[in-house]
Amino acid sequence: MLFNSYPFILFFLPVTLLGFFLLARRTHGLVAAWLAAASIFFYGWWNPVYVILLLASIGLNYIFGIKLMRLRAAGRDRYAGRFLALAVAANLLLLCYYKYSAFFVTNVGLVTGTPLDFAAIALPLGISFFTFTQIAFLVDARRGEAREYNLIHYCLFVTYFPHLIAGPILHHGEMMPQFRNDSIYRVNWGNLAVGLTLFLIGLYKKTVLADGISEFVGPTFDASAAGSGPTLLDAWGAALAYTFQIYFDFSGYSDMAIGLSRMFGIVLPVNFDSPYKATSIVDFWRRWHITLSRFLRDYVYFSLGGNRKGTARRYLSLFLTMLLGGFWHGAGWTFICWGTLHAVYLVLNHGWRSLCRAVRFEPNNLPGWTVFARLITFAAVVVAWVFFRAANVDAALAMLKGMAGMNGQLSSECLLTYGSAFGNWLIERGARFPESSCFNGDAIQFIWILVSLVVCWAFPNTQEVLATHRPGLVSPGYRDIVPGRSALNWMWNPTLGWLAVIGGLGVFAMLSISEFSEFIYFAF
Amino acid sequence: MSPKRYTLALLALFLLMFMVVPATNWVVDPFWYFRNIEVRGFNLVKPSLHSYERLVKSALMSKLHPEAVILGSSFAEVGLPVTHAGFTSGGRLKSFNLSLPRAEGPEIYCYAQFSLAQPGLKRLVLGGFNMEAASCTRYPNLGEVDYVKLLLSKNAFGAALETLRQQDSKDFFTADGMWSFRRYSESFRNDGDIMDNFAEGLIPHLCQSPQRNRELDYGRIDRSKAPEGESTAGLRQIIRLALRKNIQLILIDFPKHVLSYEQDRECGRMEAYWSRLWRIASIVEEEAGSDSRQVELWNFYGYRDLNAERIRAGIAMPGRLWQDAGHFNVEVGEVAFDAIFGSDRTFGRKVTTRDFDRLLAEGENERRAFLIKNSWVARELDEARQIAYRQTRGRSVQPSRPAP
C-alpha cells in the first residue's frame, strides 16, 4: 500500500488510528498488537506471500537477539561475537538471495563467457530496510545497548508501517522507550495536528513536486540508454530534474512517514536536512538520508576501524563504506559507480580539510566561498545522480558526455524556442545542431528547475518549519534543528493562515494522487 | 487556534473536497463518460476532451455497445462521418467513432482487436492500420474506466471547470466520438496561416532529392504474393476475427490532398504506396475470398475537386474541405462513405488485385489531365515546401532543395 493512495488515506489510516485510540482505552498491550497487525496488513497489501518472509525474518532475528542478550549476560563475549557474525551473515544471505543473486550470476556469466540463465526474483518490498534495521538491533544486542524480550514490541519495532517500506532506518534504542510511554496512548490533538501537517507537506512534495518534475527526466535518460547523445542543455536539464525528483520523492516520503508516526505519538528520526544546501560532500552526507549514513557510520565504518587506525586506513574504510552504501541501493554497476564516486568525493573532501588544517588555511573566511562551495558540491551531487538514474553505465557516460557539451551545446529547437534571432543568425552562418528536443520542447522544464532550486536553496525544510514542535529525532552527531535556524523564518503553528496554506497544499496534493506513482526508494 | 480545531478544520476541508470534486466531475462530465446531465450552455460543449480521449473512449465502447464503429487516427476521427446514413444502415445501427489522435499502427491494431471482441458489433471501418501484429501489453485496460481519475483527479476537476467556462467554444466533440480538430480554431484566419499548417504537415514527408514530374515506375511496384508470418500477421488476425464473428470490416486507405500525393511522388514513394495497397488487397482476398462483401479494401487516390482544394483559395478554415494535407473534413468523408455504403462512386474505389492495373492506369490518367489544367499544384507545393524547409532549418537532417 502506498502512502499516496486513496485506500491508504481513506481507509487504512483512519481505521488504524481509530483502532489504536479505542483499544488504548482498554489495554496498551493489545494496542501494540493492533498496530503490528495493521502494519503487517499494510505490507501484505502489496504481495501477501512476502508477509511470510517478513515474519520469518522477524522471528529468527528475535531469537538471535534473545540469544545474544543471554550470551552477553552470561559473559560469553567471544561466543556472542561469533554468533553475531553468524546472525548477520544469515540476514545478508537473505538480502543477497533476493537482491543480488541475479546480478552475481549475470556477471559471473559475463566473466566466464558463458551466459547463465537466471530467472529474476521479485524483490520483496523494503527488504533492505527491514534487514538493516534488524542487523542494527543484533549489533546493539551484542553491545548490550538493546534489551527487548517482548515479541510483540519487537515485531512492531520492525514492521511499524510508517518506516517499514523505505525507512527511516530505526535504532531499537530510540523506539522502544516510546512504545512503552503511556502518553502516546491518549488522543493528543497537538500530535495529530503536527503529524497531519507533516504528512500533507510530504504528500505535496511527492505527488506534486516529484511526480511533476519526473516527466522531464525519462525522455533524455531513455534516449541516452538507446544510444543517442543529449546536448548540453538537454543533459543538464534531465540531470537537474532527476536531482530534484529524487529529493522531493524521498524527502516527501520521509516527511509522510514522520508525520504518520507522529499521529500515533511516536517521533521518528529526521532523515533529510536540506541536503542541497550542503557546502561540502561531508556536509551533504550529514543531510541526505541521515538514518542510512548513520547506520553506515555506526555499523560499517566504525567496524572497519573508523578513524582510529591511521589516515590511510581511515580513507580505505570510508571508501569501502560508501561502496557498500552504493551497492545497498541496488544490484547494478551504476549503483557501484555512484557509491564509488561519492567515496572519491568524500576522500577528496577529507583530504582537502586535512590540507587546509596543515597549512592553516580557512577557506570559509574568503568572500563568496560558501556560495562557491555550495555550487560545487551541488554540481558533484548532480553528476553522481546521473549514475544513480541511468539504465546502465554506458547510458550514464552518454549523459555525462552531453553534460560536458561533447554532443553539442544547444539543440535547434532550443534556439528557435528561446533565441530565435540568435539561432537564425548562427544557422545562416552555417551552424548545424543535432535533432533533439529542447527541454522537451517548451519552457516549462526550465521553470520547474528554477522553482525547485528556489525551494531547495532558499526555503526552510519541513523540519525547520515545524521546529518548535520537535517533529523528528535528531541523531547524535548531526545538526540540531532548532527554531529560527533558517533565513526565512517560517514557523508553523496551528493558526488560520497555516490552515489555509496546508489545506491548499493538501487539496492540491490529494487531487494529484490519481496519477499513480511509486516512491523511488521502494526499489531499494 | 487550538490544535484540535486546526486538525478538525483540515479534516472537514478534505471531507468537503471528497464530496465537491467528484460531484462536480460527475455533473459536468468533462469527458462525456457519465452522460447523465447534458444541458446546452452548461456542459454540452466538451473543450477538454481531446487531451483525455484515451481515458474514456474504449470504456465508452464497453458502455454504449455500438454496432458500427470507425477506428483510426485523427484522420478518421475528424473526417469520417459517424452518423452517415449508409454507415448506420439508415440509422438502424448505433454508431461510434473510436478513433484517437496520433494513434499509430500498433495502437490501432490493439484497439481493433478490442473492438472486434465487443458483443453486438456489426461493422468496423478501419484506417491507418499496419499489417504487422503488435504486443497489446501497453494497453492492458481497454474497455475499463478509472473512476478515481474521472472523479477525483485534479486534471478532471480542471477539465470540468474549463468545460463550464468554455461553453461558447467553437471547437467541439460530438457525443459519438468525432472531433473538429482545427476547423474552428482562431489561429487559422487566412490563406497564409493555412499554408503554414500544410507546410508543417509536409515536414515528415520531405526528402533529400524531390524530383518534379517523376513518372511512376511500374516495375518497382511489388505484386508478389503477400507472405505469411509476422509481417502480415496483424492484418490477417483482424480479418479472421471479423470473419469468425460475422462483422463487416471495411479497410480504408485514407484520402489525401493532392499536394501530399505530389510530394510522395516527387520523393519516389508512390511505388511503395501502390505495393502496400496491392499487398493488403491480396491478403484480403486470401483471407476472405476475392469477391467478399464482408471484408473490403477501399482506396481514395485521385486528383479531383474533392481532394484538390487550393490553399490560396481565399476560403476561411471553417468552410474548407481540408485542414491540412492529411486531415480532411467530414464533407469529404461523406462522399467517401457514399461510395462505400451507397452507389455514388464519384470518389473512391474498392481495391481488388483483379482491378489493380485498371486502378493504376485510371489514376495516372486522371493525374495527368488534372495537372495540365491546374498549374497551381506545383506552385503551392513549392511554396509549402519552402516554408517547411525554413521550419526545419538548422536541423542536422536538413533535406536538400528541390532540383530546378
PDB file of C-alpha atoms in Angstrom, chain A residues 49-272:
ATOM      1  CA  VAL A  49       3.260 -14.072   0.060  1.00  0.00           C
ATOM      2  CA  TYR A  50       6.139 -11.932   1.280  1.00  0.00           C
ATOM      3  CA  VAL A  51       4.467 -11.463   4.651  1.00  0.00           C
ATOM      4  CA  ILE A  52       5.736 -14.958   5.441  1.00  0.00           C
ATOM      5  CA  LEU A  53       9.260 -13.860   4.592  1.00  0.00           C
ATOM      6  CA  LEU A  54       8.923 -10.753   6.747  1.00  0.00           C
ATOM      7  CA  LEU A  55       7.544 -12.713   9.694  1.00  0.00           C
ATOM      8  CA  ALA A  56      10.218 -15.403   9.337  1.00  0.00           C
ATOM      9  CA  SER A  57      12.910 -12.732   9.309  1.00  0.00           C
ATOM     10  CA  ILE A  58      11.405 -11.106  12.414  1.00  0.00           C
ATOM     11  CA  GLY A  59      11.038 -14.435  14.234  1.00  0.00           C
ATOM     12  CA  LEU A  60      14.601 -15.542  13.518  1.00  0.00           C
ATOM     13  CA  ASN A  61      16.127 -12.194  14.413  1.00  0.00           C
ATOM     14  CA  TYR A  62      14.117 -12.049  17.615  1.00  0.00           C
ATOM     15  CA  ILE A  63      15.535 -15.473  18.583  1.00  0.00           C
ATOM     16  CA  PHE A  64      19.046 -14.354  17.556  1.00  0.00           C
ATOM     17  CA  GLY A  65      18.634 -11.194  19.628  1.00  0.00           C
ATOM     18  CA  ILE A  66      17.430 -13.029  22.747  1.00  0.00           C
ATOM     19  CA  LYS A  67      20.320 -15.463  22.386  1.00  0.00           C
ATOM     20  CA  LEU A  68      22.831 -12.620  22.042  1.00  0.00           C
ATOM     21  CA  MET A  69      21.443 -10.848  25.084  1.00  0.00           C
ATOM     22  CA  ARG A  70      21.659 -14.049  27.116  1.00  0.00           C
ATOM     23  CA  LEU A  71      25.225 -14.755  25.939  1.00  0.00           C
ATOM     24  CA  ARG A  72      26.220 -11.256  26.883  1.00  0.00           C
ATOM     25  CA  ALA A  73      24.510 -11.556  30.264  1.00  0.00           C
ATOM     26  CA  ALA A  74      26.400 -14.817  30.798  1.00  0.00           C
ATOM     27  CA  GLY A  75      29.685 -13.067  29.989  1.00  0.00           C
ATOM     28  CA  ARG A  76      30.367 -15.281  26.960  1.00  0.00           C
ATOM     29  CA  ASP A  77      31.576 -12.416  24.786  1.00  0.00           C
ATOM     30  CA  ARG A  78      33.720 -14.378  22.334  1.00  0.00           C
ATOM     31  CA  TYR A  79      30.930 -16.816  21.606  1.00  0.00           C
ATOM     32  CA  ALA A  80      28.494 -13.897  21.297  1.00  0.00           C
ATOM     33  CA  GLY A  81      30.789 -12.319  18.708  1.00  0.00           C
ATOM     34  CA  ARG A  82      30.798 -15.478  16.616  1.00  0.00           C
ATOM     35  CA  PHE A  83      27.063 -15.869  16.987  1.00  0.00           C
ATOM     36  CA  LEU A  84      26.538 -12.273  15.919  1.00  0.00           C
ATOM     37  CA  ALA A  85      28.646 -12.869  12.814  1.00  0.00           C
ATOM     38  CA  LEU A  86      26.508 -15.884  12.007  1.00  0.00           C
ATOM     39  CA  ALA A  87      23.256 -13.968  12.553  1.00  0.00           C
ATOM     40  CA  VAL A  88      24.391 -11.027  10.435  1.00  0.00           C
ATOM     41  CA  ALA A  89      25.530 -13.452   7.727  1.00  0.00           C
ATOM     42  CA  ALA A  90      22.097 -15.093   7.738  1.00  0.00           C
ATOM     43  CA  ASN A  91      20.461 -11.692   7.216  1.00  0.00           C
ATOM     44  CA  LEU A  92      22.877 -10.740   4.463  1.00  0.00           C
ATOM     45  CA  LEU A  93      22.347 -14.107   2.803  1.00  0.00           C
ATOM     46  CA  LEU A  94      18.624 -13.457   2.630  1.00  0.00           C
ATOM     47  CA  LEU A  95      19.237  -9.991   1.251  1.00  0.00           C
ATOM     48  CA  CYS A  96      21.766 -11.311  -1.257  1.00  0.00           C
ATOM     49  CA  TYR A  97      19.427 -14.038  -2.443  1.00  0.00           C
ATOM     50  CA  TYR A  98      16.596 -11.644  -3.224  1.00  0.00           C
ATOM     51  CA  LYS A  99      18.535  -8.594  -4.239  1.00  0.00           C
ATOM     52  CA  TYR A 100      21.922  -9.571  -5.592  1.00  0.00           C
ATOM     53  CA  SER A 101      21.798 -13.145  -6.887  1.00  0.00           C
ATOM     54  CA  ALA A 102      20.738 -12.161 -10.408  1.00  0.00           C
ATOM     55  CA  PHE A 103      23.500  -9.544 -10.523  1.00  0.00           C
ATOM     56  CA  PHE A 104      26.163 -12.002  -9.399  1.00  0.00           C
ATOM     57  CA  VAL A 105      25.033 -14.791 -11.692  1.00  0.00           C
ATOM     58  CA  THR A 106      24.872 -12.452 -14.684  1.00  0.00           C
ATOM     59  CA  ASN A 107      28.339 -11.074 -14.021  1.00  0.00           C
ATOM     60  CA  VAL A 108      29.867 -14.478 -13.403  1.00  0.00           C
ATOM     61  CA  GLY A 109      28.402 -15.469 -16.746  1.00  0.00           C
ATOM     62  CA  LEU A 110      29.954 -12.430 -18.398  1.00  0.00           C
ATOM     63  CA  VAL A 111      33.371 -13.082 -16.848  1.00  0.00           C
ATOM     64  CA  THR A 112      33.398 -16.758 -17.748  1.00  0.00           C
ATOM     65  CA  GLY A 113      31.966 -16.103 -21.195  1.00  0.00           C
ATOM     66  CA  THR A 114      29.030 -18.442 -20.627  1.00  0.00           C
ATOM     67  CA  PRO A 115      25.831 -16.521 -20.202  1.00  0.00           C
ATOM     68  CA  LEU A 116      23.910 -18.120 -17.346  1.00  0.00           C
ATOM     69  CA  ASP A 117      20.163 -18.255 -17.391  1.00  0.00           C
ATOM     70  CA  PHE A 118      18.687 -16.947 -14.168  1.00  0.00           C
ATOM     71  CA  ALA A 119      15.075 -16.176 -13.584  1.00  0.00           C
ATOM     72  CA  ALA A 120      14.800 -12.807 -11.871  1.00  0.00           C
ATOM     73  CA  ILE A 121      13.297 -12.926  -8.380  1.00  0.00           C
ATOM     74  CA  ALA A 122      10.806 -10.272  -7.352  1.00  0.00           C
ATOM     75  CA  LEU A 123      12.426  -8.057  -4.747  1.00  0.00           C
ATOM     76  CA  PRO A 124      10.382  -8.090  -1.547  1.00  0.00           C
ATOM     77  CA  LEU A 125       9.327  -4.555  -0.711  1.00  0.00           C
ATOM     78  CA  GLY A 126      11.525  -2.861   1.872  1.00  0.00           C
ATOM     79  CA  ILE A 127      13.824  -5.877   2.357  1.00  0.00           C
ATOM     80  CA  SER A 128      16.916  -3.661   2.527  1.00  0.00           C
ATOM     81  CA  PHE A 129      15.293  -1.530   5.183  1.00  0.00           C
ATOM     82  CA  PHE A 130      13.959  -4.255   7.473  1.00  0.00           C
ATOM     83  CA  THR A 131      17.183  -6.257   7.115  1.00  0.00           C
ATOM     84  CA  PHE A 132      19.370  -3.294   8.069  1.00  0.00           C
ATOM     85  CA  THR A 133      17.055  -2.348  10.937  1.00  0.00           C
ATOM     86  CA  GLN A 134      17.394  -5.850  12.355  1.00  0.00           C
ATOM     87  CA  ILE A 135      21.143  -6.069  11.806  1.00  0.00           C
ATOM     88  CA  ALA A 136      21.437  -2.878  13.824  1.00  0.00           C
ATOM     89  CA  PHE A 137      19.294  -4.484  16.554  1.00  0.00           C
ATOM     90  CA  LEU A 138      21.541  -7.565  16.645  1.00  0.00           C
ATOM     91  CA  VAL A 139      24.699  -5.476  16.904  1.00  0.00           C
ATOM     92  CA  ASP A 140      23.093  -3.367  19.629  1.00  0.00           C
ATOM     93  CA  ALA A 141      22.051  -6.543  21.453  1.00  0.00           C
ATOM     94  CA  ARG A 142      25.632  -7.822  21.261  1.00  0.00           C
ATOM     95  CA  ARG A 143      26.897  -4.468  22.563  1.00  0.00           C
ATOM     96  CA  GLY A 144      24.352  -4.523  25.370  1.00  0.00           C
ATOM     97  CA  GLU A 145      22.596  -1.444  24.045  1.00  0.00           C
ATOM     98  CA  ALA A 146      19.342  -3.254  23.218  1.00  0.00           C
ATOM     99  CA  ARG A 147      17.197  -5.208  25.631  1.00  0.00           C
ATOM    100  CA  GLU A 148      13.916  -6.475  24.282  1.00  0.00           C
ATOM    101  CA  TYR A 149      12.138  -9.573  25.443  1.00  0.00           C
ATOM    102  CA  ASN A 150       8.649  -8.693  24.215  1.00  0.00           C
ATOM    103  CA  LEU A 151       7.992 -10.295  20.827  1.00  0.00           C
ATOM    104  CA  ILE A 152       5.034  -8.049  20.026  1.00  0.00           C
ATOM    105  CA  HIS A 153       7.061  -4.918  20.726  1.00  0.00           C
ATOM    106  CA  TYR A 154       9.948  -6.262  18.666  1.00  0.00           C
ATOM    107  CA  CYS A 155       7.578  -7.143  15.820  1.00  0.00           C
ATOM    108  CA  LEU A 156       6.104  -3.653  15.983  1.00  0.00           C
ATOM    109  CA  PHE A 157       9.573  -2.092  16.005  1.00  0.00           C
ATOM    110  CA  VAL A 158      10.415  -3.840  12.722  1.00  0.00           C
ATOM    111  CA  THR A 159       7.064  -3.712  10.974  1.00  0.00           C
ATOM    112  CA  TYR A 160       5.842  -0.314  12.177  1.00  0.00           C
ATOM    113  CA  PHE A 161       4.200   0.798   8.929  1.00  0.00           C
ATOM    114  CA  PRO A 162       5.417   4.401   8.717  1.00  0.00           C
ATOM    115  CA  HIS A 163       9.023   3.234   8.353  1.00  0.00           C
ATOM    116  CA  LEU A 164       8.685  -0.344   7.075  1.00  0.00           C
ATOM    117  CA  ILE A 165       8.959   0.175   3.343  1.00  0.00           C
ATOM    118  CA  ALA A 166      11.532   2.902   2.897  1.00  0.00           C
ATOM    119  CA  GLY A 167      12.774   3.963   6.280  1.00  0.00           C
ATOM    120  CA  PRO A 168      13.857   5.944   8.174  1.00  0.00           C
ATOM    121  CA  ILE A 169      16.135   3.159   9.413  1.00  0.00           C
ATOM    122  CA  LEU A 170      15.439   2.985  13.123  1.00  0.00           C
ATOM    123  CA  HIS A 171      17.539   2.299  16.165  1.00  0.00           C
ATOM    124  CA  HIS A 172      15.979  -0.061  18.640  1.00  0.00           C
ATOM    125  CA  GLY A 173      17.008   2.269  21.423  1.00  0.00           C
ATOM    126  CA  GLU A 174      15.134   5.274  20.090  1.00  0.00           C
ATOM    127  CA  MET A 175      11.868   3.425  19.501  1.00  0.00           C
ATOM    128  CA  MET A 176      11.270   1.033  22.385  1.00  0.00           C
ATOM    129  CA  PRO A 177      11.082   3.656  25.139  1.00  0.00           C
ATOM    130  CA  GLN A 178       8.453   5.464  23.063  1.00  0.00           C
ATOM    131  CA  PHE A 179       6.316   2.336  22.672  1.00  0.00           C
ATOM    132  CA  ARG A 180       6.441   1.963  26.454  1.00  0.00           C
ATOM    133  CA  ASN A 181       5.455   5.574  27.055  1.00  0.00           C
ATOM    134  CA  ASP A 182       1.870   5.718  28.354  1.00  0.00           C
ATOM    135  CA  SER A 183       1.230   9.207  26.977  1.00  0.00           C
ATOM    136  CA  ILE A 184       1.194   8.021  23.379  1.00  0.00           C
ATOM    137  CA  TYR A 185      -1.950   6.009  24.044  1.00  0.00           C
ATOM    138  CA  ARG A 186      -4.041   9.092  24.706  1.00  0.00           C
ATOM    139  CA  VAL A 187      -5.503  11.210  21.920  1.00  0.00           C
ATOM    140  CA  ASN A 188      -3.163  14.168  21.596  1.00  0.00           C
ATOM    141  CA  TRP A 189      -4.509  16.852  19.250  1.00  0.00           C
ATOM    142  CA  GLY A 190      -1.112  18.515  19.147  1.00  0.00           C
ATOM    143  CA  ASN A 191       0.461  15.342  17.777  1.00  0.00           C
ATOM    144  CA  LEU A 192      -2.395  14.902  15.307  1.00  0.00           C
ATOM    145  CA  ALA A 193      -2.058  18.493  14.062  1.00  0.00           C
ATOM    146  CA  VAL A 194       1.737  18.249  13.665  1.00  0.00           C
ATOM    147  CA  GLY A 195       1.511  14.776  12.129  1.00  0.00           C
ATOM    148  CA  LEU A 196      -1.196  15.737   9.656  1.00  0.00           C
ATOM    149  CA  THR A 197       0.725  18.854   8.636  1.00  0.00           C
ATOM    150  CA  LEU A 198       3.922  16.883   8.079  1.00  0.00           C
ATOM    151  CA  PHE A 199       2.033  14.234   6.146  1.00  0.00           C
ATOM    152  CA  LEU A 200       0.385  16.786   3.869  1.00  0.00           C
ATOM    153  CA  ILE A 201       3.636  18.614   3.163  1.00  0.00           C
ATOM    154  CA  GLY A 202       5.248  15.279   2.324  1.00  0.00           C
ATOM    155  CA  LEU A 203       2.315  14.296   0.141  1.00  0.00           C
ATOM    156  CA  TYR A 204       2.608  17.582  -1.728  1.00  0.00           C
ATOM    157  CA  LYS A 205       6.328  17.046  -2.244  1.00  0.00           C
ATOM    158  CA  LYS A 206       5.660  13.598  -3.640  1.00  0.00           C
ATOM    159  CA  THR A 207       2.546  13.946  -5.769  1.00  0.00           C
ATOM    160  CA  VAL A 208       3.001  17.498  -6.991  1.00  0.00           C
ATOM    161  CA  LEU A 209       6.724  18.279  -6.987  1.00  0.00           C
ATOM    162  CA  ALA A 210       8.431  14.903  -7.501  1.00  0.00           C
ATOM    163  CA  ASP A 211       5.827  13.460  -9.868  1.00  0.00           C
ATOM    164  CA  GLY A 212       5.508  16.805 -11.623  1.00  0.00           C
ATOM    165  CA  ILE A 213       9.176  17.172 -12.444  1.00  0.00           C
ATOM    166  CA  SER A 214       9.605  13.476 -13.240  1.00  0.00           C
ATOM    167  CA  GLU A 215       8.204  13.906 -16.757  1.00  0.00           C
ATOM    168  CA  PHE A 216      11.364  15.812 -17.723  1.00  0.00           C
ATOM    169  CA  VAL A 217      13.671  13.025 -16.603  1.00  0.00           C
ATOM    170  CA  GLY A 218      12.686   9.968 -18.596  1.00  0.00           C
ATOM    171  CA  PRO A 219      12.917  11.137 -22.212  1.00  0.00           C
ATOM    172  CA  THR A 220      16.561  12.221 -22.086  1.00  0.00           C
ATOM    173  CA  PHE A 221      17.758   9.336 -19.906  1.00  0.00           C
ATOM    174  CA  ASP A 222      15.852   6.875 -22.104  1.00  0.00           C
ATOM    175  CA  ALA A 223      17.321   8.422 -25.241  1.00  0.00           C
ATOM    176  CA  SER A 224      20.806   8.112 -23.746  1.00  0.00           C
ATOM    177  CA  ALA A 225      20.144   4.462 -22.966  1.00  0.00           C
ATOM    178  CA  ALA A 226      19.016   3.995 -26.567  1.00  0.00           C
ATOM    179  CA  GLY A 227      22.335   5.349 -27.771  1.00  0.00           C
ATOM    180  CA  SER A 228      21.662   8.967 -28.655  1.00  0.00           C
ATOM    181  CA  GLY A 229      23.802  11.625 -27.034  1.00  0.00           C
ATOM    182  CA  PRO A 230      21.908  14.529 -25.490  1.00  0.00           C
ATOM    183  CA  THR A 231      23.065  18.099 -25.963  1.00  0.00           C
ATOM    184  CA  LEU A 232      24.466  20.099 -23.069  1.00  0.00           C
ATOM    185  CA  LEU A 233      21.206  21.782 -22.187  1.00  0.00           C
ATOM    186  CA  ASP A 234      19.085  18.654 -22.533  1.00  0.00           C
ATOM    187  CA  ALA A 235      21.527  16.579 -20.473  1.00  0.00           C
ATOM    188  CA  TRP A 236      21.752  19.119 -17.661  1.00  0.00           C
ATOM    189  CA  GLY A 237      18.008  19.641 -17.833  1.00  0.00           C
ATOM    190  CA  ALA A 238      17.337  15.942 -17.268  1.00  0.00           C
ATOM    191  CA  ALA A 239      20.077  15.510 -14.647  1.00  0.00           C
ATOM    192  CA  LEU A 240      18.828  18.506 -12.659  1.00  0.00           C
ATOM    193  CA  ALA A 241      15.230  17.366 -12.982  1.00  0.00           C
ATOM    194  CA  TYR A 242      16.205  13.968 -11.568  1.00  0.00           C
ATOM    195  CA  THR A 243      18.209  15.620  -8.796  1.00  0.00           C
ATOM    196  CA  PHE A 244      15.077  17.392  -7.629  1.00  0.00           C
ATOM    197  CA  GLN A 245      12.772  14.473  -8.335  1.00  0.00           C
ATOM    198  CA  ILE A 246      14.670  12.104  -6.081  1.00  0.00           C
ATOM    199  CA  TYR A 247      14.925  14.700  -3.320  1.00  0.00           C
ATOM    200  CA  PHE A 248      11.246  15.618  -3.354  1.00  0.00           C
ATOM    201  CA  ASP A 249      10.290  11.975  -3.700  1.00  0.00           C
ATOM    202  CA  PHE A 250      12.360  10.589  -0.857  1.00  0.00           C
ATOM    203  CA  SER A 251      12.205  13.553   1.497  1.00  0.00           C
ATOM    204  CA  GLY A 252       8.464  13.707   0.803  1.00  0.00           C
ATOM    205  CA  TYR A 253       8.171  10.059   1.757  1.00  0.00           C
ATOM    206  CA  SER A 254      10.202  10.689   4.907  1.00  0.00           C
ATOM    207  CA  ASP A 255       8.026  13.660   5.860  1.00  0.00           C
ATOM    208  CA  MET A 256       4.952  11.489   5.403  1.00  0.00           C
ATOM    209  CA  ALA A 257       6.473   8.684   7.470  1.00  0.00           C
ATOM    210  CA  ILE A 258       7.447  11.049  10.282  1.00  0.00           C
ATOM    211  CA  GLY A 259       4.038  12.724  10.138  1.00  0.00           C
ATOM    212  CA  LEU A 260       2.105   9.457  10.196  1.00  0.00           C
ATOM    213  CA  SER A 261       4.127   8.222  13.124  1.00  0.00           C
ATOM    214  CA  ARG A 262       3.611  11.474  14.961  1.00  0.00           C
ATOM    215  CA  MET A 263      -0.155  10.970  14.724  1.00  0.00           C
ATOM    216  CA  PHE A 264       0.403   7.878  16.880  1.00  0.00           C
ATOM    217  CA  GLY A 265       2.605   9.900  19.217  1.00  0.00           C
ATOM    218  CA  ILE A 266       5.813   8.219  18.049  1.00  0.00           C
ATOM    219  CA  VAL A 267       8.640  10.505  16.921  1.00  0.00           C
ATOM    220  CA  LEU A 268      10.833   9.120  14.133  1.00  0.00           C
ATOM    221  CA  PRO A 269      14.370  10.290  13.380  1.00  0.00           C
ATOM    222  CA  VAL A 270      14.938  13.110  10.914  1.00  0.00           C
ATOM    223  CA  ASN A 271      16.052  11.757   7.544  1.00  0.00           C
ATOM    224  CA  PHE A 272      16.677  14.916   5.479  1.00  0.00           C
TER     225      PHE A 272
END
